[in-house]
CSV table of C-alpha atoms in Angstrom, one decimal:
chain,number,residue,atom,x,y,z
R,181,UNK,CA,12.3,-16.0,32.9
R,182,UNK,CA,15.4,-14.2,32.0
R,183,UNK,CA,16.2,-10.5,31.7
R,184,UNK,CA,18.3,-9.3,28.8
R,185,UNK,CA,19.8,-5.8,28.0
R,186,UNK,CA,19.8,-4.3,24.6
R,187,UNK,CA,20.3,-0.9,23.2
R,188,UNK,CA,17.1,-0.9,21.2
R,189,UNK,CA,14.1,-3.3,21.2
R,190,UNK,CA,11.8,-3.4,18.5
R,191,UNK,CA,8.3,-4.6,19.0
R,192,UNK,CA,7.1,-5.9,15.7
R,193,UNK,CA,8.9,-7.5,12.8
R,194,UNK,CA,7.2,-6.0,9.7
R,195,UNK,CA,8.7,-3.7,7.1
R,196,UNK,CA,9.0,-1.0,9.7
R,197,UNK,CA,10.4,-3.0,12.6
R,198,UNK,CA,12.8,-5.3,10.9
R,199,UNK,CA,14.3,-2.4,8.7
R,200,UNK,CA,14.7,-0.4,12.0
R,201,UNK,CA,16.4,-3.3,13.6
R,202,UNK,CA,18.8,-4.0,10.6
R,203,UNK,CA,19.8,-0.3,10.5
R,204,UNK,CA,20.3,0.0,14.2
R,205,UNK,CA,22.6,-3.2,13.9
R,206,UNK,CA,24.5,-1.7,11.2
R,207,UNK,CA,25.2,1.4,13.5
R,208,UNK,CA,26.8,-1.0,16.2
R,209,UNK,CA,23.7,-1.1,18.5
R,210,UNK,CA,22.6,-4.3,20.2
R,211,UNK,CA,19.2,-5.0,19.0
R,212,UNK,CA,16.2,-7.3,19.8
R,213,UNK,CA,13.1,-7.8,17.5
R,214,UNK,CA,10.0,-9.3,19.3
R,215,UNK,CA,7.5,-10.8,16.8
R,216,UNK,CA,4.4,-12.8,17.5
R,217,UNK,CA,3.8,-14.0,14.0
R,218,UNK,CA,5.9,-14.3,10.9
R,219,UNK,CA,8.8,-12.0,10.2
R,220,UNK,CA,7.9,-9.4,7.4
R,221,UNK,CA,4.5,-8.6,9.1
R,222,UNK,CA,1.4,-8.0,7.2
R,223,UNK,CA,3.1,-6.5,4.2
R,224,UNK,CA,5.2,-9.4,3.3
R,225,UNK,CA,2.9,-12.3,4.5
R,226,UNK,CA,-0.6,-11.0,3.9
R,227,UNK,CA,-0.4,-7.7,2.0
R,228,UNK,CA,2.0,-6.2,-0.4
R,229,UNK,CA,3.9,-9.1,-1.5
R,230,UNK,CA,1.4,-12.0,-2.0
R,231,UNK,CA,-1.2,-9.6,-3.6
R,232,UNK,CA,1.5,-8.8,-6.2
R,233,UNK,CA,1.9,-12.3,-6.9
R,234,UNK,CA,-1.7,-12.9,-7.3
R,235,UNK,CA,-2.1,-9.8,-9.5
R,236,UNK,CA,0.7,-11.1,-11.6
R,237,UNK,CA,-1.0,-14.2,-12.4
R,238,UNK,CA,-4.2,-12.4,-13.2
R,239,UNK,CA,-2.2,-10.2,-15.8
R,240,UNK,CA,-1.0,-13.4,-17.3
R,241,UNK,CA,-4.5,-14.6,-17.4
R,242,UNK,CA,-5.8,-11.5,-19.2
R,243,UNK,CA,-2.7,-11.5,-21.6
R,244,UNK,CA,-3.5,-15.2,-22.6
R,245,UNK,CA,-7.0,-14.3,-23.5
R,246,UNK,CA,-6.0,-11.4,-25.6
R,247,UNK,CA,-3.1,-12.8,-27.7
R,248,UNK,CA,-4.8,-12.1,-31.0
R,249,UNK,CA,-3.5,-8.5,-31.0
R,250,UNK,CA,-0.1,-9.8,-31.0
R,251,UNK,CA,-0.6,-12.5,-33.6
R,252,UNK,CA,-0.8,-15.4,-31.3
R,253,UNK,CA,-3.6,-18.0,-30.6
R,254,UNK,CA,-3.9,-20.2,-27.7
R,255,UNK,CA,-6.6,-22.9,-27.4
R,256,UNK,CA,-8.2,-24.1,-24.1
R,257,UNK,CA,-6.5,-21.4,-21.9
R,258,UNK,CA,-7.2,-22.4,-18.3
R,259,UNK,CA,-5.6,-21.9,-14.9
R,260,UNK,CA,-5.3,-24.1,-11.8
R,261,UNK,CA,-6.6,-21.6,-9.1
R,262,UNK,CA,-5.0,-23.7,-6.3
R,263,UNK,CA,-1.6,-23.3,-7.8
R,264,UNK,CA,-2.1,-19.6,-8.4
R,265,UNK,CA,-2.7,-19.2,-4.6
R,266,UNK,CA,0.0,-21.6,-3.6
R,267,UNK,CA,2.6,-19.8,-5.7
R,268,UNK,CA,1.7,-16.5,-3.9
R,269,UNK,CA,2.1,-18.2,-0.5
R,270,UNK,CA,5.4,-19.6,-1.6
R,271,UNK,CA,6.7,-16.2,-2.6
R,272,UNK,CA,5.9,-14.9,0.9
R,273,UNK,CA,7.4,-17.7,2.6
R,274,UNK,CA,10.6,-17.2,0.7
R,275,UNK,CA,10.8,-13.5,1.6
R,276,UNK,CA,10.0,-14.1,5.2
R,277,UNK,CA,12.8,-16.5,5.3
R,278,UNK,CA,15.0,-14.0,3.6
R,279,UNK,CA,14.2,-11.4,6.6
R,280,UNK,CA,15.2,-14.0,9.1
R,281,UNK,CA,18.5,-14.6,7.3
R,282,UNK,CA,19.1,-10.7,7.1
R,283,UNK,CA,18.4,-10.3,10.9
R,284,UNK,CA,20.7,-13.2,11.7
R,285,UNK,CA,23.3,-11.9,9.4
R,286,UNK,CA,23.3,-8.5,11.3
R,287,UNK,CA,23.4,-10.3,14.6
R,288,UNK,CA,19.9,-9.0,15.6
R,289,UNK,CA,18.3,-11.2,18.4
R,290,UNK,CA,14.8,-12.5,17.3
R,291,UNK,CA,12.4,-13.3,20.0
R,292,UNK,CA,9.2,-15.1,19.2
R,293,UNK,CA,6.4,-13.9,21.3
R,294,UNK,CA,3.8,-11.1,22.0
R,295,UNK,CA,5.8,-7.9,23.3
R,296,UNK,CA,4.5,-5.1,25.5
R,297,UNK,CA,5.8,-2.1,27.3
R,298,UNK,CA,6.2,-3.1,31.0
R,299,UNK,CA,7.4,0.1,32.7
R,300,UNK,CA,10.8,1.1,33.5
R,301,UNK,CA,14.0,-0.1,35.2
R,302,UNK,CA,16.2,3.0,35.9
R,303,UNK,CA,17.1,4.6,32.7
R,304,UNK,CA,15.7,1.6,30.8
R,305,UNK,CA,12.4,0.7,29.4
R,306,UNK,CA,11.0,-2.9,30.1
R,307,UNK,CA,9.4,-5.2,27.4
R,308,UNK,CA,7.6,-8.2,28.5
R,309,UNK,CA,7.4,-10.9,26.1
R,310,UNK,CA,4.6,-13.7,26.3
R,311,UNK,CA,3.7,-16.8,24.5
R,312,UNK,CA,0.0,-17.9,24.8
R,313,UNK,CA,-0.5,-15.5,27.6
R,314,UNK,CA,2.5,-16.6,29.7
R,315,UNK,CA,5.3,-14.3,30.2
R,316,UNK,CA,8.5,-15.9,29.1
R,317,UNK,CA,11.1,-13.1,29.1
R,318,UNK,CA,11.7,-9.4,30.1
R,319,UNK,CA,13.9,-7.4,28.0
R,320,UNK,CA,15.3,-3.8,28.8
R,321,UNK,CA,16.8,-1.2,26.8
R,322,UNK,CA,16.9,2.6,26.9
R,323,UNK,CA,14.9,2.8,23.5
R,324,UNK,CA,12.0,1.0,22.3
R,325,UNK,CA,10.3,1.1,18.8
R,326,UNK,CA,6.8,0.2,18.6
R,327,UNK,CA,5.9,-1.3,15.2
R,328,UNK,CA,3.0,-3.4,15.7
R,329,UNK,CA,1.1,-2.3,12.6
R,330,UNK,CA,-2.6,-2.6,11.9
R,331,UNK,CA,-5.4,-4.9,11.0
R,332,UNK,CA,-8.4,-4.6,8.7
R,333,UNK,CA,-11.4,-2.6,10.0
R,334,UNK,CA,-14.4,-4.5,10.5
R,335,UNK,CA,-17.9,-3.4,9.5
R,336,UNK,CA,-20.7,-4.5,12.1
R,337,UNK,CA,-22.8,-7.3,10.6
R,338,UNK,CA,-20.1,-7.8,8.0
R,339,UNK,CA,-17.5,-9.6,10.2
R,340,UNK,CA,-15.3,-12.0,8.2
R,341,UNK,CA,-16.7,-15.5,8.7
R,342,UNK,CA,-14.1,-17.5,6.7
R,343,UNK,CA,-16.6,-18.4,4.0
R,344,UNK,CA,-19.0,-15.8,2.8
R,345,UNK,CA,-17.4,-12.7,4.0
R,346,UNK,CA,-13.6,-12.1,3.6
R,347,UNK,CA,-11.1,-9.6,4.9
R,348,UNK,CA,-7.8,-9.5,2.8
R,349,UNK,CA,-6.4,-12.6,4.6
R,350,UNK,CA,-9.4,-14.9,3.4
R,351,UNK,CA,-9.3,-13.1,0.0
R,352,UNK,CA,-5.7,-14.3,-0.6
R,353,UNK,CA,-6.3,-17.9,0.2
R,354,UNK,CA,-9.7,-18.9,-0.9
R,355,UNK,CA,-10.6,-22.6,-1.2
R,356,UNK,CA,-12.1,-21.9,-4.7
R,357,UNK,CA,-12.5,-19.1,-7.3
R,358,UNK,CA,-15.9,-17.3,-6.7
R,359,UNK,CA,-18.0,-16.6,-9.7
R,360,UNK,CA,-19.3,-13.3,-8.2
R,361,UNK,CA,-17.9,-10.9,-5.8
R,362,UNK,CA,-18.7,-7.7,-4.0
R,363,UNK,CA,-15.9,-5.5,-2.8
R,364,UNK,CA,-16.7,-2.9,-0.2
R,365,UNK,CA,-14.3,0.0,-0.3
R,366,UNK,CA,-12.5,1.3,-3.2
R,367,UNK,CA,-9.1,2.2,-1.8
R,368,UNK,CA,-5.9,0.5,-2.9
R,369,UNK,CA,-6.8,-2.7,-1.1
R,370,UNK,CA,-10.3,-3.0,-2.5
R,371,UNK,CA,-9.5,-2.1,-6.0
R,372,UNK,CA,-6.6,-4.4,-6.2
R,373,UNK,CA,-8.7,-7.3,-5.1
R,374,UNK,CA,-11.3,-6.4,-7.6
R,375,UNK,CA,-8.7,-6.0,-10.4
R,376,UNK,CA,-7.4,-9.6,-9.4
R,377,UNK,CA,-10.7,-11.4,-9.3
R,378,UNK,CA,-12.0,-9.7,-12.4
R,379,UNK,CA,-9.1,-10.6,-14.5
R,380,UNK,CA,-9.5,-14.1,-13.2
R,381,UNK,CA,-13.0,-14.1,-14.6
R,382,UNK,CA,-15.3,-13.2,-11.7
R,383,UNK,CA,-18.2,-10.8,-11.9
R,384,UNK,CA,-17.2,-7.9,-9.7
R,385,UNK,CA,-19.2,-5.2,-8.1
R,386,UNK,CA,-17.3,-2.3,-6.0
R,387,UNK,CA,-19.1,-0.4,-3.5
R,388,UNK,CA,-17.8,3.0,-2.2
R,389,UNK,CA,-19.3,5.3,0.3
R,390,UNK,CA,-17.4,8.4,-1.3
R,391,UNK,CA,-18.5,10.0,-4.5
R,392,UNK,CA,-15.6,8.5,-6.4
R,393,UNK,CA,-13.4,5.4,-6.3
R,394,UNK,CA,-9.7,5.9,-5.1
R,395,UNK,CA,-10.9,8.9,-3.2
R,396,UNK,CA,-7.3,9.9,-2.0
R,397,UNK,CA,-6.0,10.2,-5.7
R,398,UNK,CA,-6.5,13.3,-8.0
R,399,UNK,CA,-10.1,13.4,-9.2
R,400,UNK,CA,-9.1,13.1,-12.9
R,401,UNK,CA,-7.0,9.9,-12.4
R,402,UNK,CA,-9.7,8.6,-10.2
R,403,UNK,CA,-12.2,9.1,-13.0
R,404,UNK,CA,-9.9,7.7,-15.6
R,405,UNK,CA,-9.3,4.5,-13.5
R,406,UNK,CA,-13.1,4.1,-13.1
R,407,UNK,CA,-13.8,4.3,-16.9
R,408,UNK,CA,-11.0,1.7,-17.3
R,409,UNK,CA,-12.5,-0.7,-14.8
R,410,UNK,CA,-15.9,-0.5,-15.9
R,411,UNK,CA,-14.8,-1.1,-19.5
R,412,UNK,CA,-13.4,-4.3,-18.2
R,413,UNK,CA,-16.8,-5.3,-17.0
R,414,UNK,CA,-16.8,-4.1,-13.4
R,415,UNK,CA,-19.9,-2.5,-11.6
R,416,UNK,CA,-19.1,0.5,-9.6
R,417,UNK,CA,-21.5,2.1,-7.1
R,418,UNK,CA,-20.2,5.4,-5.6
R,419,UNK,CA,-21.8,7.5,-2.9
R,420,UNK,CA,-23.4,4.2,-1.8
R,421,UNK,CA,-24.5,2.9,1.5
R,422,UNK,CA,-25.2,-0.7,2.8
R,423,UNK,CA,-28.3,-1.9,4.2
R,424,UNK,CA,-29.8,-5.2,5.2
R,425,UNK,CA,-27.3,-8.3,5.0
R,426,UNK,CA,-28.8,-11.7,4.3
R,427,UNK,CA,-26.6,-14.9,4.1
R,428,UNK,CA,-27.5,-17.9,2.4
R,429,UNK,CA,-25.6,-21.3,2.2
R,430,UNK,CA,-23.4,-20.0,-0.5
R,431,UNK,CA,-24.4,-16.4,-1.2
R,432,UNK,CA,-24.8,-13.1,0.3
R,433,UNK,CA,-27.5,-10.5,-0.4
R,434,UNK,CA,-27.0,-6.9,0.6
R,435,UNK,CA,-29.3,-4.0,-0.1
R,436,UNK,CA,-27.4,-1.1,-1.5
R,437,UNK,CA,-28.5,2.4,-1.7
R,438,UNK,CA,-26.9,4.6,-4.5
R,439,UNK,CA,-28.1,7.4,-6.6
R,440,UNK,CA,-31.3,7.6,-4.6
R,441,UNK,CA,-32.3,4.0,-5.3
R,442,UNK,CA,-32.0,0.9,-3.1
R,443,UNK,CA,-31.7,-2.5,-4.6
R,444,UNK,CA,-30.5,-5.9,-3.4
R,445,UNK,CA,-27.2,-7.2,-4.8
R,446,UNK,CA,-26.5,-10.9,-4.6
R,447,UNK,CA,-22.9,-12.4,-4.9
R,448,UNK,CA,-21.1,-15.6,-3.8
R,449,UNK,CA,-18.5,-13.7,-1.6
R,450,UNK,CA,-18.0,-10.3,-0.1
R,451,UNK,CA,-14.6,-8.6,0.5
R,452,UNK,CA,-14.6,-6.0,3.2
R,453,UNK,CA,-11.7,-3.4,2.4
R,454,UNK,CA,-12.8,-0.5,4.4
R,455,UNK,CA,-9.5,0.7,5.9
R,456,UNK,CA,-7.4,-0.3,8.9
R,457,UNK,CA,-7.2,0.0,12.7
R,458,UNK,CA,-4.0,0.3,14.6
R,459,UNK,CA,-2.8,-2.7,16.9
R,460,UNK,CA,-2.9,-0.6,20.1
R,461,UNK,CA,-4.4,-3.0,22.5
R,462,UNK,CA,-2.5,-4.8,25.1
R,463,UNK,CA,0.9,-3.5,24.3
R,464,UNK,CA,1.3,-1.6,27.6
R,465,UNK,CA,0.1,2.0,26.6
R,466,UNK,CA,-1.9,2.3,29.7
R,467,UNK,CA,-0.2,4.3,32.4
R,468,UNK,CA,2.3,5.9,29.9
R,469,UNK,CA,2.3,9.4,28.3
R,470,UNK,CA,1.6,7.8,25.0
R,471,UNK,CA,-1.5,9.4,23.4
R,472,UNK,CA,-3.7,7.4,20.9
R,473,UNK,CA,-5.9,9.1,18.2
R,474,UNK,CA,-8.5,6.9,16.6
R,475,UNK,CA,-6.5,3.7,17.3
R,476,UNK,CA,-3.1,5.2,16.0
R,477,UNK,CA,-0.2,6.4,18.3
R,478,UNK,CA,0.4,10.2,18.2
R,479,UNK,CA,4.0,11.0,17.1
R,480,UNK,CA,6.0,14.0,16.3
R,481,UNK,CA,7.9,14.3,13.0
R,482,UNK,CA,10.6,12.2,14.4
R,483,UNK,CA,8.4,9.4,15.4
R,484,UNK,CA,8.7,10.2,19.2
R,485,UNK,CA,5.9,9.5,21.4
R,486,UNK,CA,4.9,11.3,24.4
R,487,UNK,CA,7.0,8.7,26.6
R,488,UNK,CA,10.8,9.2,26.7
R,489,UNK,CA,12.7,6.6,24.7
R,490,UNK,CA,9.6,5.1,23.0
R,491,UNK,CA,9.1,5.6,19.4
R,492,UNK,CA,6.2,4.4,17.1
R,493,UNK,CA,6.7,3.9,13.3
R,494,UNK,CA,4.6,2.6,10.5
R,495,UNK,CA,0.9,1.7,10.4
R,496,UNK,CA,0.5,2.0,14.3
R,497,UNK,CA,1.4,5.8,13.8
R,498,UNK,CA,0.5,8.5,11.4
R,499,UNK,CA,-0.7,8.1,7.9
R,500,UNK,CA,0.0,7.5,5.1
R,501,UNK,CA,-0.1,3.7,6.1
R,502,UNK,CA,2.3,2.4,3.5
R,503,UNK,CA,5.1,-0.1,3.9
R,504,UNK,CA,7.7,2.1,2.2
R,505,UNK,CA,7.0,4.9,4.7
R,506,UNK,CA,7.4,2.5,7.6
R,507,UNK,CA,10.8,1.3,6.4
R,508,UNK,CA,12.1,4.8,6.0
R,509,UNK,CA,10.8,5.8,9.4
R,510,UNK,CA,12.6,2.9,10.8
R,511,UNK,CA,15.9,4.0,9.3
R,512,UNK,CA,15.3,7.6,10.5
R,513,UNK,CA,14.5,6.3,14.1
R,514,UNK,CA,17.6,4.0,14.1
R,515,UNK,CA,19.9,6.9,13.1
R,516,UNK,CA,18.3,9.3,15.7
R,517,UNK,CA,19.0,6.6,18.4
R,518,UNK,CA,22.5,6.2,17.4
R,519,UNK,CA,23.1,10.0,17.4
R,520,UNK,CA,23.1,10.8,13.9
R,521,UNK,CA,21.6,13.9,12.4
R,522,UNK,CA,18.3,13.0,10.7
R,523,UNK,CA,15.5,14.9,8.6
R,524,UNK,CA,11.9,14.2,9.0
R,525,UNK,CA,10.0,12.5,6.3
R,526,UNK,CA,7.8,14.7,4.3
R,527,UNK,CA,4.5,13.0,3.8
R,528,UNK,CA,4.1,15.0,0.5
R,529,UNK,CA,7.1,13.2,-0.8
R,530,UNK,CA,5.9,9.7,-0.1
R,531,UNK,CA,4.5,8.0,-3.3
R,532,UNK,CA,1.2,6.0,-3.3
R,533,UNK,CA,0.8,3.0,-5.7
R,534,UNK,CA,-2.3,0.9,-6.6
R,535,UNK,CA,-1.5,-2.3,-8.6
R,536,UNK,CA,-4.9,-2.7,-10.4
R,537,UNK,CA,-5.1,-2.8,-14.2
R,538,UNK,CA,-4.4,-0.1,-15.2
R,539,UNK,CA,-2.0,0.9,-12.3
R,540,UNK,CA,-2.3,4.2,-10.5
R,541,UNK,CA,0.6,6.0,-8.8
R,542,UNK,CA,1.0,9.6,-7.3
R,543,UNK,CA,3.0,11.8,-5.3
R,544,UNK,CA,2.5,15.3,-3.8
R,545,UNK,CA,-0.8,17.4,-4.1
R,546,UNK,CA,-3.8,16.7,-6.1
R,547,UNK,CA,-5.1,19.7,-8.5
R,548,UNK,CA,-7.9,20.2,-5.9
R,549,UNK,CA,-5.7,20.4,-3.0
R,550,UNK,CA,-3.1,22.6,-4.7
R,551,UNK,CA,-6.0,25.1,-5.5
R,552,UNK,CA,-7.3,24.8,-2.1
R,553,UNK,CA,-4.0,25.7,-0.4
R,554,UNK,CA,-3.9,28.8,-2.6
R,555,UNK,CA,-1.4,28.0,-5.4
R,556,UNK,CA,-1.9,29.4,-8.7
R,557,UNK,CA,-1.0,26.4,-10.8
R,558,UNK,CA,0.0,25.1,-14.2
R,559,UNK,CA,-1.3,21.6,-15.2
R,560,UNK,CA,0.3,19.4,-17.7
R,561,UNK,CA,-1.4,16.2,-19.3
R,562,UNK,CA,-0.2,13.6,-21.7
R,563,UNK,CA,-2.0,10.5,-22.7
R,564,UNK,CA,-0.3,7.2,-23.3
R,565,UNK,CA,-1.8,7.0,-26.7
R,566,UNK,CA,0.8,9.5,-27.8
R,567,UNK,CA,3.6,7.3,-26.7
R,568,UNK,CA,5.4,4.9,-29.1
R,569,UNK,CA,6.4,2.2,-26.5
R,570,UNK,CA,3.0,2.3,-24.9
R,571,UNK,CA,1.5,1.5,-28.3
R,572,UNK,CA,4.0,-1.1,-29.2
R,573,UNK,CA,3.3,-2.7,-25.9
R,574,UNK,CA,-0.3,-2.8,-26.5
R,575,UNK,CA,-0.9,-0.5,-23.5
R,576,UNK,CA,-2.2,2.6,-24.9
R,577,UNK,CA,-4.6,3.2,-22.0
R,578,UNK,CA,-3.2,5.8,-19.6
R,579,UNK,CA,-2.2,9.2,-18.9
R,580,UNK,CA,0.2,11.4,-16.7
R,581,UNK,CA,-0.7,14.6,-14.9
R,582,UNK,CA,1.7,17.1,-13.6
R,583,UNK,CA,0.9,20.3,-11.4
R,584,UNK,CA,3.4,23.0,-11.0
R,585,UNK,CA,3.5,26.2,-8.9
R,586,UNK,CA,3.3,28.9,-11.7
R,587,UNK,CA,5.1,31.3,-9.6
R,588,UNK,CA,8.2,29.3,-8.7
R,589,UNK,CA,8.0,26.2,-11.0
R,590,UNK,CA,8.0,23.7,-8.1
R,591,UNK,CA,6.5,20.4,-8.9
R,592,UNK,CA,3.5,20.3,-6.5
R,593,UNK,CA,2.2,17.0,-7.5
R,594,UNK,CA,2.2,14.2,-10.1
R,595,UNK,CA,-0.4,11.8,-10.9
R,596,UNK,CA,-0.4,8.7,-13.1
R,597,UNK,CA,-2.5,5.9,-14.5
R,598,UNK,CA,-1.4,3.2,-16.9
R,599,UNK,CA,0.9,0.2,-17.3
R,600,UNK,CA,4.0,0.4,-15.2
R,601,UNK,CA,3.3,3.7,-13.6
R,602,UNK,CA,4.1,2.2,-10.0
R,603,UNK,CA,7.7,1.7,-11.5
R,604,UNK,CA,7.9,5.3,-13.0
R,605,UNK,CA,6.6,7.4,-10.3
R,606,UNK,CA,9.9,7.4,-8.2
R,607,UNK,CA,11.2,9.7,-11.0
R,608,UNK,CA,8.8,12.4,-9.8
R,609,UNK,CA,9.5,11.6,-6.1
R,610,UNK,CA,13.3,12.2,-6.7
R,611,UNK,CA,12.4,15.5,-8.4
R,612,UNK,CA,10.3,16.5,-5.3
R,613,UNK,CA,12.9,15.3,-2.9
R,614,UNK,CA,15.6,17.2,-4.7
R,615,UNK,CA,13.4,20.3,-5.1
R,616,UNK,CA,13.8,20.2,-8.9
R,617,UNK,CA,11.8,22.9,-10.7
R,618,UNK,CA,10.1,22.8,-14.1
R,619,UNK,CA,13.2,24.1,-15.9
R,620,UNK,CA,15.4,21.2,-14.8
R,621,UNK,CA,12.7,18.7,-15.6
R,622,UNK,CA,12.2,20.1,-19.1
R,623,UNK,CA,15.9,19.8,-19.7
R,624,UNK,CA,16.2,16.1,-18.4
R,625,UNK,CA,16.6,13.6,-21.1
R,626,UNK,CA,14.3,10.7,-21.2
R,627,UNK,CA,15.3,7.4,-23.0
R,628,UNK,CA,13.5,6.5,-26.1
R,629,UNK,CA,11.5,4.3,-26.7
R,630,UNK,CA,10.2,4.1,-23.0
R,631,UNK,CA,6.8,4.8,-21.5
R,632,UNK,CA,8.7,7.2,-19.3
R,633,UNK,CA,8.7,9.6,-22.0
R,634,UNK,CA,5.0,10.4,-21.1
R,635,UNK,CA,6.5,11.9,-17.8
R,636,UNK,CA,8.7,14.3,-19.8
R,637,UNK,CA,5.8,15.2,-22.0
R,638,UNK,CA,3.4,16.0,-19.2
R,639,UNK,CA,6.0,18.4,-17.9
R,640,UNK,CA,6.3,20.1,-21.3
R,641,UNK,CA,2.4,20.1,-21.6
R,642,UNK,CA,2.2,22.2,-18.5
R,643,UNK,CA,4.1,24.8,-20.4
R,644,UNK,CA,2.4,24.4,-23.8
R,645,UNK,CA,5.5,22.5,-25.1
R,646,UNK,CA,4.2,18.9,-25.4
R,647,UNK,CA,5.6,17.5,-28.6
R,648,UNK,CA,3.6,14.2,-29.6
R,649,UNK,CA,0.2,15.5,-29.2
């Protein structure tokens, strides 16, 4: 075994860890990243990126089957499902290699293995690296960033079995296209998989224990999205609970209770998408002052744990559990370690995006939460059907909703559903980060013709000034 000294050791090479390492290296710190699997983490290899490749394929499939609106016709439209899956894996492989290149470019030492905290050595923290249970290296540094991420939560009786019951991993690399599918959970992961498989032709049922799908989103947007998905042929059961599970050779039957009635639902495959569990096991937290709350490490606004010199970022720490939040935390912590002045990240300024069809995006407070906090609010709404670009694109299904503080003009929240809204939400994020008010947003000139004009109209609508409806 060898002992190597660094300024910063990052445990985990996902979107939080590798970005933290790059930024620390840019600030002239000596950095090591310890990663047990592929660089890029779950996001790049089994989450954000490959799912978007799959969703893109499903959007193309949907478009090819609806060409008549645009004056085209195509006969015998078909797809090679194996190639669809292989392309998504190739995209991930390309980007993982890109991360390796970036780390090499910035002279970050990458060590393959499982990293864990292993006590102290004077003013330094020790990190033990093991491969297949055998310790291979001990690293030391005054600062350690824990970025070990999270994994899918498993429901008892519905453990992924590689055939009938899938987690997100199995759902991304199926051996064949299922004819019917039950998705348990209607957060971003569940709804995105439901959208992919429905657009590819599967019969899809979504089951959600909450009273509505996408429960963290504004209720009005959630309701709009539900109607759109049901219009596509999905069956959605909310306020639902699961009962007896019966597995056959090539199907699963689950008793589902919803609306006071219990009925069996039989499908070929089940996707369980009921949240995440932080990877806190076996990373050396025992005997430290680091606290864990419901499988996630407790941190302060600067991502500092209760142990001096140890930080935690990304999905292992506080919500929201999003890749872009993890990356920004990585930058903040790297700059803090380097002695720079930093500002905590405001969770209310972190956008959330769901890449189903239609897309959903939001930032800030929902209408319900704004009222609960005590704000007197002004709400603006504008539908895509009033936007020329949306109609020209054949995408008139959508709306934008803005919520302002009536007293100050502060933009409290913005919520969107429709084509390309995940690309547009950053406009409202900039507005909140820059503390722009209704007056400045009203005076902002939006290009025409663009779908982004709906954002301007939704601001105007909050003050009874919408022009195209």
